[in-house]
Tab-separated table of C-alpha atoms in Angstrom:
chain	number	residue	atom	x	y	z
A	18	MET	CA	47.684	-16.036	-11.389
A	19	GLN	CA	50.939	-15.849	-9.482
A	20	PHE	CA	51.229	-14.713	-5.890
A	21	LYS	CA	54.208	-14.991	-3.529
A	22	HIS	CA	55.142	-18.704	-3.572
A	23	VAL	CA	51.555	-19.539	-4.590
A	24	THR	CA	49.881	-20.189	-7.943
A	25	LEU	CA	46.137	-19.910	-8.548
A	26	ASP	CA	44.495	-21.370	-11.644
A	27	ILE	CA	40.763	-21.197	-12.229
A	28	GLU	CA	39.528	-23.913	-14.543
A	29	GLY	CA	35.815	-23.429	-15.104
A	30	SER	CA	34.159	-23.732	-11.698
A	31	VAL	CA	37.246	-25.248	-10.003
A	32	ALA	CA	40.056	-23.205	-8.446
A	33	VAL	CA	43.447	-24.920	-8.116
A	34	LEU	CA	45.613	-23.379	-5.402
A	35	THR	CA	49.212	-24.627	-5.562
A	36	LEU	CA	51.864	-24.124	-2.891
A	37	ASP	CA	54.837	-23.254	-5.051
A	38	HIS	CA	58.215	-22.790	-3.378
A	39	GLN	CA	59.945	-25.888	-4.639
A	40	GLU	CA	63.431	-24.906	-3.443
A	41	VAL	CA	62.275	-25.588	0.130
A	42	MET	CA	59.726	-28.295	-0.761
A	43	ASN	CA	56.890	-25.802	-0.330
A	44	ALA	CA	57.697	-25.037	3.290
A	45	VAL	CA	55.443	-22.295	4.636
A	46	SER	CA	56.854	-18.807	5.155
A	47	ILE	CA	55.162	-15.548	6.071
A	48	ASP	CA	55.539	-14.566	2.416
A	49	MET	CA	53.705	-17.719	1.317
A	50	LEU	CA	50.920	-17.110	3.841
A	51	GLY	CA	50.555	-13.628	2.408
A	52	GLY	CA	50.301	-15.135	-1.066
A	53	LEU	CA	47.698	-17.626	0.159
A	54	ALA	CA	45.653	-14.802	1.671
A	55	GLU	CA	45.697	-12.903	-1.634
A	56	ALA	CA	44.703	-16.037	-3.530
A	57	LEU	CA	41.782	-16.638	-1.179
A	58	ASP	CA	40.736	-13.013	-1.678
A	59	GLU	CA	40.594	-13.710	-5.415
A	60	ILE	CA	38.614	-16.917	-4.876
A	61	GLU	CA	36.125	-15.200	-2.598
A	62	GLU	CA	35.675	-12.340	-5.051
A	63	ARG	CA	34.697	-14.990	-7.604
A	64	LYS	CA	32.548	-17.065	-5.250
A	65	ALA	CA	29.671	-17.155	-7.760
A	66	GLU	CA	32.085	-18.719	-10.254
A	67	VAL	CA	34.325	-20.889	-8.058
A	68	ARG	CA	32.397	-23.846	-6.678
A	69	CYS	CA	35.232	-26.116	-5.535
A	70	LEU	CA	38.840	-25.608	-4.427
A	71	VAL	CA	41.729	-28.001	-5.017
A	72	LEU	CA	44.765	-27.444	-2.783
A	73	THR	CA	48.026	-29.119	-3.807
A	74	GLY	CA	51.791	-28.646	-3.944
A	75	ALA	CA	54.230	-28.054	-6.791
A	76	GLY	CA	57.022	-30.494	-7.522
A	77	ARG	CA	57.956	-33.323	-5.165
A	78	ALA	CA	56.209	-32.146	-1.996
A	79	PHE	CA	52.826	-31.033	-0.779
A	80	CYS	CA	54.219	-28.964	2.099
A	81	THR	CA	57.043	-29.771	4.507
A	82	GLY	CA	55.892	-27.499	7.339
A	83	ALA	CA	57.130	-24.119	8.453
A	84	ASN	CA	60.099	-22.670	6.606
A	85	LEU	CA	62.893	-22.602	9.185
A	86	GLN	CA	65.464	-20.993	6.910
A	87	GLY	CA	66.693	-17.733	8.355
A	88	ARG	CA	65.646	-18.616	11.893
A	89	ASN	CA	68.181	-17.703	14.536
A	90	ALA	CA	69.489	-21.040	15.728
A	91	GLN	CA	71.402	-19.248	18.523
A	92	ALA	CA	68.300	-17.742	20.123
A	93	LYS	CA	68.556	-17.945	23.897
A	94	PRO	CA	66.098	-20.174	25.771
A	95	GLY	CA	63.112	-18.175	26.939
A	96	ARG	CA	63.759	-15.372	24.436
A	97	SER	CA	62.186	-16.985	21.343
A	98	ASN	CA	58.487	-16.599	20.636
A	99	ALA	CA	58.108	-19.663	18.423
A	100	GLY	CA	54.329	-19.332	18.267
A	101	ALA	CA	54.175	-15.653	17.313
A	102	ALA	CA	53.266	-16.287	13.677
A	103	LEU	CA	50.505	-18.739	14.508
A	104	GLU	CA	47.802	-16.290	15.506
A	105	THR	CA	48.887	-13.549	13.117
A	106	ALA	CA	49.408	-15.602	9.939
A	107	PHE	CA	48.740	-19.360	10.132
A	108	HIS	CA	45.466	-19.289	12.060
A	109	PRO	CA	43.747	-16.722	9.819
A	110	PHE	CA	44.490	-18.941	6.800
A	111	LEU	CA	43.152	-22.052	8.542
A	112	ARG	CA	40.022	-20.208	9.654
A	113	ARG	CA	39.403	-19.007	6.116
A	114	LEU	CA	39.676	-22.569	4.807
A	115	ARG	CA	37.225	-23.774	7.434
A	116	ASN	CA	34.716	-21.078	6.497
A	117	LEU	CA	35.184	-21.272	2.729
A	118	HIS	CA	31.978	-21.110	0.686
A	119	CYS	CA	32.720	-24.287	-1.275
A	120	PRO	CA	34.119	-27.809	-0.796
A	121	ILE	CA	37.884	-28.317	-0.578
A	122	VAL	CA	39.773	-31.211	-2.163
A	123	THR	CA	43.366	-31.620	-1.024
A	124	ALA	CA	45.621	-33.439	-3.489
A	125	VAL	CA	48.580	-34.547	-1.378
A	126	ASN	CA	51.273	-35.127	-3.990
A	127	GLY	CA	54.228	-35.716	-1.643
A	128	PRO	CA	55.366	-35.188	1.951
A	129	ALA	CA	52.891	-33.340	4.182
A	130	ALA	CA	54.756	-32.514	7.384
A	131	GLY	CA	54.088	-30.282	10.377
A	132	ALA	CA	51.839	-27.397	9.368
A	133	GLY	CA	51.675	-28.965	5.906
A	134	MET	CA	49.958	-31.996	7.405
A	135	SER	CA	47.353	-29.708	8.957
A	136	PHE	CA	46.839	-27.943	5.627
A	137	ALA	CA	46.253	-31.322	3.969
A	138	LEU	CA	43.758	-32.399	6.615
A	139	MET	CA	41.661	-29.277	6.051
A	140	GLY	CA	40.307	-30.913	2.907
A	141	ASP	CA	36.741	-32.170	2.862
A	142	MET	CA	38.044	-34.875	0.548
A	143	ILE	CA	41.705	-35.826	0.999
A	144	LEU	CA	43.372	-37.554	-1.945
A	145	CYS	CA	46.954	-38.821	-1.861
A	146	ALA	CA	49.622	-40.012	-4.238
A	147	LYS	CA	50.984	-43.425	-3.277
A	148	SER	CA	54.404	-41.880	-2.602
A	149	ALA	CA	52.969	-39.267	-0.221
A	150	TYR	CA	53.370	-39.470	3.526
A	151	PHE	CA	52.347	-37.519	6.618
A	152	LEU	CA	54.638	-36.482	9.435
A	153	GLN	CA	54.072	-34.787	12.772
A	154	ALA	CA	57.535	-33.276	12.675
A	155	PHE	CA	57.320	-30.955	15.678
A	156	ARG	CA	59.004	-33.215	18.233
A	157	ARG	CA	62.046	-33.394	15.940
A	158	ILE	CA	62.772	-29.712	16.648
A	159	GLY	CA	61.508	-29.612	20.231
A	160	LEU	CA	58.105	-28.038	19.593
A	161	VAL	CA	54.498	-29.104	20.121
A	162	PRO	CA	52.005	-29.806	17.319
A	163	ASP	CA	50.134	-26.742	16.101
A	164	CYS	CA	47.966	-25.444	13.239
A	165	GLY	CA	45.029	-27.383	14.644
A	166	SER	CA	46.607	-30.815	14.381
A	167	THR	CA	45.817	-31.718	18.008
A	168	TRP	CA	42.143	-31.018	17.248
A	169	LEU	CA	42.028	-32.657	13.827
A	170	LEU	CA	44.021	-35.825	14.430
A	171	PRO	CA	42.159	-37.358	17.408
A	172	ARG	CA	38.859	-36.781	15.623
A	173	LEU	CA	40.118	-38.459	12.468
A	174	VAL	CA	42.160	-41.390	13.793
A	175	GLY	CA	41.499	-41.488	17.552
A	176	LYS	CA	43.538	-40.372	20.553
A	177	ALA	CA	45.956	-43.315	20.662
A	178	ARG	CA	47.121	-42.954	17.068
A	179	ALA	CA	47.165	-39.158	17.242
A	180	ILE	CA	49.441	-39.184	20.291
A	181	GLU	CA	51.679	-41.863	18.774
A	182	LEU	CA	52.151	-39.814	15.595
A	183	SER	CA	53.027	-36.738	17.652
A	184	LEU	CA	55.256	-38.357	20.275
A	185	MET	CA	57.166	-40.623	17.912
A	186	GLY	CA	57.441	-38.340	14.878
A	187	GLU	CA	57.361	-41.277	12.470
A	188	LYS	CA	56.293	-41.103	8.831
A	189	LEU	CA	52.770	-42.270	8.049
A	190	PRO	CA	52.629	-43.616	4.457
A	191	ALA	CA	49.604	-42.783	2.315
A	192	GLU	CA	48.378	-46.384	2.201
A	193	THR	CA	48.443	-46.650	5.998
A	194	ALA	CA	46.715	-43.277	6.282
A	195	LEU	CA	43.949	-44.688	4.086
A	196	GLN	CA	43.621	-47.785	6.283
A	197	TRP	CA	43.391	-45.542	9.366
A	198	GLY	CA	40.655	-43.404	7.836
A	199	LEU	CA	42.823	-40.290	7.765
A	200	VAL	CA	42.400	-39.821	4.007
A	201	ASN	CA	39.705	-40.705	1.476
A	202	ARG	CA	41.538	-42.097	-1.550
A	203	VAL	CA	45.039	-43.039	-2.738
A	204	TYR	CA	46.112	-43.025	-6.394
A	205	ASP	CA	49.214	-43.715	-8.427
A	206	ASP	CA	51.352	-40.589	-8.466
A	207	GLY	CA	50.731	-39.844	-12.127
A	208	ALA	CA	46.952	-40.120	-11.755
A	209	LEU	CA	46.517	-37.966	-8.639
A	210	MET	CA	45.760	-34.579	-10.197
A	211	GLU	CA	43.531	-36.042	-12.896
A	212	GLU	CA	41.476	-37.810	-10.236
A	213	ALA	CA	41.455	-34.740	-7.983
A	214	MET	CA	40.142	-32.572	-10.813
A	215	LYS	CA	37.530	-35.162	-11.755
A	216	LEU	CA	36.273	-35.200	-8.167
A	217	ALA	CA	36.422	-31.410	-7.894
A	218	ARG	CA	34.378	-30.968	-11.065
A	219	GLU	CA	31.795	-33.419	-9.722
A	220	LEU	CA	31.501	-31.437	-6.481
A	221	ALA	CA	31.421	-28.130	-8.357
A	222	SER	CA	28.468	-29.329	-10.432
A	223	GLY	CA	26.497	-30.132	-7.289
A	224	PRO	CA	24.197	-28.021	-5.087
A	225	THR	CA	27.062	-26.017	-3.657
A	226	VAL	CA	24.988	-23.988	-1.205
A	227	ALA	CA	23.924	-27.259	0.398
A	228	LEU	CA	27.485	-28.588	0.197
A	229	SER	CA	28.784	-25.544	2.063
A	230	LEU	CA	26.132	-26.097	4.751
A	231	ILE	CA	27.152	-29.761	4.997
A	232	ARG	CA	30.723	-28.579	5.601
A	233	ARG	CA	29.516	-26.355	8.432
A	234	LEU	CA	27.474	-29.123	10.044
A	235	TYR	CA	30.433	-31.473	10.222
A	236	TRP	CA	32.871	-28.790	11.373
A	237	ASP	CA	30.527	-27.770	14.200
A	238	SER	CA	29.357	-31.230	15.257
A	239	PRO	CA	32.328	-32.202	17.508
A	240	GLU	CA	31.650	-29.238	19.790
A	241	ASN	CA	27.853	-29.588	19.882
A	242	SER	CA	25.597	-31.671	22.072
A	243	PHE	CA	23.113	-33.896	20.277
A	244	GLU	CA	20.355	-31.343	20.906
A	245	ASP	CA	22.566	-28.504	19.627
A	246	GLN	CA	23.281	-30.458	16.473
A	247	LEU	CA	19.592	-31.225	15.900
A	248	ASN	CA	18.875	-27.504	16.183
A	249	LEU	CA	21.683	-26.625	13.769
A	250	GLU	CA	20.453	-29.207	11.252
A	251	PHE	CA	16.978	-27.674	11.491
A	252	GLN	CA	18.305	-24.147	10.941
A	253	LEU	CA	20.507	-25.065	7.991
A	254	GLN	CA	17.875	-27.282	6.402
A	255	ARG	CA	15.610	-24.241	6.267
A	256	VAL	CA	18.377	-22.322	4.487
A	257	ALA	CA	18.952	-25.160	1.999
A	258	GLY	CA	15.221	-25.519	1.421
A	259	ARG	CA	14.978	-21.939	0.196
A	260	THR	CA	17.527	-22.422	-2.607
A	261	GLU	CA	16.828	-22.756	-6.292
A	262	ASP	CA	18.928	-25.923	-6.263
A	263	PHE	CA	16.464	-27.582	-3.889
A	264	LYS	CA	13.619	-26.810	-6.269
A	265	GLU	CA	15.682	-28.117	-9.183
A	266	GLY	CA	16.667	-31.273	-7.292
A	267	VAL	CA	13.074	-32.132	-6.415
A	268	GLY	CA	11.901	-31.337	-9.936
A	269	ALA	CA	14.611	-33.513	-11.467
A	270	PHE	CA	13.739	-36.373	-9.122
A	271	LEU	CA	10.050	-36.234	-10.006
A	272	GLU	CA	10.792	-35.911	-13.724
A	273	LYS	CA	13.363	-38.719	-13.583
A	274	ARG	CA	16.166	-36.628	-15.129
A	275	PRO	CA	19.629	-35.523	-13.986
A	276	ALA	CA	19.541	-32.349	-11.899
A	277	LYS	CA	21.235	-29.220	-13.233
A	278	PHE	CA	22.408	-27.387	-10.126
A	279	ARG	CA	23.586	-23.786	-10.362
A	280	GLY	CA	24.816	-23.205	-6.815
A	281	GLN	CA	21.929	-20.842	-6.030
């Protein structure tokens, strides 16, 4: 399915959402965000079918940040509202990814800069091509990091490295990102999508109700006290314990056979 600068392919229980505006290395425009919203609508309408999402980029880049083409470079200081699109377009997309019903695998096939870096870091599992790199590009155009990067980065790599990436605006190669714990796995460029799909299919065959609850637990944990998190674990464990997949998992364990989860 083709949306504005976005392609959606559904392969069995895996949805592959591809940022596809190669002329600008998949830089994000309002049109693309509209296409992403429509694609997520389609995914959510098929939530019983789609049990894992792969997010990647077409061509040489994952996403090089906001599309600056057409911006008025002569805008007078104090007259430009550079953050206007954040709350109306970028933030709704990020919130929908956070609250998605299934795990997200990001396959970072090339540069992931600015907002594109934030999109990549929204993955529950972040896979990279060896040629990929990350870049906090905001300081290069006199802006501050946005799209949640100042929340995500310190929690993933610590305050010192997060601030260095943002203040210096230097490229972070995929291999270094792996050493820092920013990403999960790095593959040769030609193997990235094959490995991403293999992982996505493995997640999609799992107890996806429980996997969605695991996502919620880890998203909420940084803001919770220990007691709050214990209470949330208790609440969500009760939800998971009422699923058919829990019954199947226990039965398979006792019968010493592989479990056949249905996401119910």
